[in-house]
């Protein structure tokens, strides 16, 4: 329910993925999130900073288009990403 509330504040989020260390089950203190949709980036930064402080972690959001996500697929290690919201995106 918390994720749903946060997503609604951000605008029209189509898809959200957890990538990086947390997607692999490693608590490194850095949470990387990929978002696709029409996002209020100022609100996103505000929420990420506030929630990061609440949980003593650095939340690093990245907003991309589907085309950008596909071009960054290997660099972001999307084959091991965890879908946390919306419809999955395929590599092709």
PDB file of C-alpha atoms in Angstrom:
ATOM      1  CA  UNK A   1       0.000   0.000   0.000  1.00  0.00           C
ATOM      2  CA  UNK A   2       2.919   2.367   0.727  1.00  0.00           C
ATOM      3  CA  UNK A   3       4.322   1.821  -2.775  1.00  0.00           C
ATOM      4  CA  UNK A   4       0.891   2.501  -4.296  1.00  0.00           C
ATOM      5  CA  UNK A   5       0.558   5.766  -2.351  1.00  0.00           C
ATOM      6  CA  UNK A   6       4.033   6.926  -3.385  1.00  0.00           C
ATOM      7  CA  UNK A   7       3.463   5.967  -7.025  1.00  0.00           C
ATOM      8  CA  UNK A   8       0.250   8.020  -7.179  1.00  0.00           C
ATOM      9  CA  UNK A   9       2.119  11.101  -5.909  1.00  0.00           C
ATOM     10  CA  UNK A  10       4.687  10.778  -8.694  1.00  0.00           C
ATOM     11  CA  UNK A  11       2.322  11.011 -11.666  1.00  0.00           C
ATOM     12  CA  UNK A  12       1.718   8.362 -14.319  1.00  0.00           C
ATOM     13  CA  UNK A  13       4.172   5.587 -13.443  1.00  0.00           C
ATOM     14  CA  UNK A  14       3.846   2.745 -15.942  1.00  0.00           C
ATOM     15  CA  UNK A  15       6.598   0.483 -14.614  1.00  0.00           C
ATOM     16  CA  UNK A  16       9.105   0.448 -11.767  1.00  0.00           C
ATOM     17  CA  UNK A  17      12.071  -1.869 -11.262  1.00  0.00           C
ATOM     18  CA  UNK A  18      14.501  -2.430  -8.447  1.00  0.00           C
ATOM     19  CA  UNK A  19      18.006  -2.931  -9.876  1.00  0.00           C
ATOM     20  CA  UNK A  20      21.542  -3.200  -8.569  1.00  0.00           C
ATOM     21  CA  UNK A  21      22.517  -4.600  -5.181  1.00  0.00           C
ATOM     22  CA  UNK A  22      19.031  -4.775  -3.672  1.00  0.00           C
ATOM     23  CA  UNK A  23      17.710  -6.654  -6.716  1.00  0.00           C
ATOM     24  CA  UNK A  24      20.432  -9.242  -6.002  1.00  0.00           C
ATOM     25  CA  UNK A  25      19.569  -9.396  -2.297  1.00  0.00           C
ATOM     26  CA  UNK A  26      22.578  -7.382  -1.115  1.00  0.00           C
ATOM     27  CA  UNK A  27      21.959  -4.640   1.471  1.00  0.00           C
ATOM     28  CA  UNK A  28      24.682  -2.210   0.420  1.00  0.00           C
ATOM     29  CA  UNK A  29      22.788   0.868   1.582  1.00  0.00           C
ATOM     30  CA  UNK A  30      22.163   1.977  -2.016  1.00  0.00           C
ATOM     31  CA  UNK A  31      18.725   1.369  -3.560  1.00  0.00           C
ATOM     32  CA  UNK A  32      18.570   1.824  -7.341  1.00  0.00           C
ATOM     33  CA  UNK A  33      15.092   2.205  -8.838  1.00  0.00           C
ATOM     34  CA  UNK A  34      14.213   2.546 -12.528  1.00  0.00           C
ATOM     35  CA  UNK A  35      10.911   4.279 -13.344  1.00  0.00           C
ATOM     36  CA  UNK A  36       9.110   4.502 -16.680  1.00  0.00           C
ATOM     37  CA  UNK A  37       6.267   6.954 -17.262  1.00  0.00           C
ATOM     38  CA  UNK A  38       5.399  10.624 -16.889  1.00  0.00           C
ATOM     39  CA  UNK A  39       7.048  11.318 -13.547  1.00  0.00           C
ATOM     40  CA  UNK A  40       7.146  14.498 -11.465  1.00  0.00           C
ATOM     41  CA  UNK A  41      10.923  14.477 -11.033  1.00  0.00           C
ATOM     42  CA  UNK A  42      10.966  17.140  -8.317  1.00  0.00           C
ATOM     43  CA  UNK A  43       8.469  15.125  -6.265  1.00  0.00           C
ATOM     44  CA  UNK A  44      10.462  11.955  -6.972  1.00  0.00           C
ATOM     45  CA  UNK A  45      13.682  13.516  -5.682  1.00  0.00           C
ATOM     46  CA  UNK A  46      11.900  14.853  -2.608  1.00  0.00           C
ATOM     47  CA  UNK A  47      10.333  11.498  -1.771  1.00  0.00           C
ATOM     48  CA  UNK A  48      13.556   9.570  -2.454  1.00  0.00           C
ATOM     49  CA  UNK A  49      15.540  11.836  -0.146  1.00  0.00           C
ATOM     50  CA  UNK A  50      12.957  11.776   2.655  1.00  0.00           C
ATOM     51  CA  UNK A  51      12.265   8.025   2.511  1.00  0.00           C
ATOM     52  CA  UNK A  52      15.981   7.289   2.203  1.00  0.00           C
ATOM     53  CA  UNK A  53      16.623   9.131   5.451  1.00  0.00           C
ATOM     54  CA  UNK A  54      13.715   7.259   7.084  1.00  0.00           C
ATOM     55  CA  UNK A  55      15.314   3.899   6.277  1.00  0.00           C
ATOM     56  CA  UNK A  56      18.987   4.976   6.492  1.00  0.00           C
ATOM     57  CA  UNK A  57      19.619   4.145   2.833  1.00  0.00           C
ATOM     58  CA  UNK A  58      20.428   6.160  -0.280  1.00  0.00           C
ATOM     59  CA  UNK A  59      17.602   5.852  -2.815  1.00  0.00           C
ATOM     60  CA  UNK A  60      18.801   6.546  -6.334  1.00  0.00           C
ATOM     61  CA  UNK A  61      15.884   6.814  -8.791  1.00  0.00           C
ATOM     62  CA  UNK A  62      16.320   6.958 -12.556  1.00  0.00           C
ATOM     63  CA  UNK A  63      13.526   7.944 -14.950  1.00  0.00           C
ATOM     64  CA  UNK A  64      13.807   6.552 -18.479  1.00  0.00           C
ATOM     65  CA  UNK A  65      11.693   5.848 -21.534  1.00  0.00           C
ATOM     66  CA  UNK A  66      11.147   2.293 -22.732  1.00  0.00           C
ATOM     67  CA  UNK A  67      13.565   2.956 -25.605  1.00  0.00           C
ATOM     68  CA  UNK A  68      16.231   4.241 -23.179  1.00  0.00           C
ATOM     69  CA  UNK A  69      15.705   1.258 -20.891  1.00  0.00           C
ATOM     70  CA  UNK A  70      16.243  -1.143 -23.764  1.00  0.00           C
ATOM     71  CA  UNK A  71      19.427   0.648 -24.846  1.00  0.00           C
ATOM     72  CA  UNK A  72      20.750   0.483 -21.256  1.00  0.00           C
ATOM     73  CA  UNK A  73      19.546  -3.102 -20.675  1.00  0.00           C
ATOM     74  CA  UNK A  74      22.993  -4.690 -20.251  1.00  0.00           C
ATOM     75  CA  UNK A  75      24.514  -1.820 -18.226  1.00  0.00           C
ATOM     76  CA  UNK A  76      21.561  -1.884 -15.801  1.00  0.00           C
ATOM     77  CA  UNK A  77      21.643  -5.695 -15.633  1.00  0.00           C
ATOM     78  CA  UNK A  78      17.904  -5.767 -16.343  1.00  0.00           C
ATOM     79  CA  UNK A  79      17.860  -9.555 -16.680  1.00  0.00           C
ATOM     80  CA  UNK A  80      18.194  -9.573 -12.869  1.00  0.00           C
ATOM     81  CA  UNK A  81      15.932  -6.590 -12.097  1.00  0.00           C
ATOM     82  CA  UNK A  82      12.912  -6.987  -9.852  1.00  0.00           C
ATOM     83  CA  UNK A  83       9.602  -5.627 -11.121  1.00  0.00           C
ATOM     84  CA  UNK A  84       7.996  -3.685  -8.250  1.00  0.00           C
ATOM     85  CA  UNK A  85       5.193  -1.906 -10.120  1.00  0.00           C
ATOM     86  CA  UNK A  86       3.274  -2.147 -13.373  1.00  0.00           C
ATOM     87  CA  UNK A  87       3.741  -4.181 -16.523  1.00  0.00           C
ATOM     88  CA  UNK A  88       7.098  -5.795 -17.300  1.00  0.00           C
ATOM     89  CA  UNK A  89       9.202  -4.431 -20.145  1.00  0.00           C
ATOM     90  CA  UNK A  90      10.965  -6.844 -22.485  1.00  0.00           C
ATOM     91  CA  UNK A  91      14.454  -6.423 -23.897  1.00  0.00           C
ATOM     92  CA  UNK A  92      13.158  -6.348 -27.473  1.00  0.00           C
TER      93      UNK A  92
END
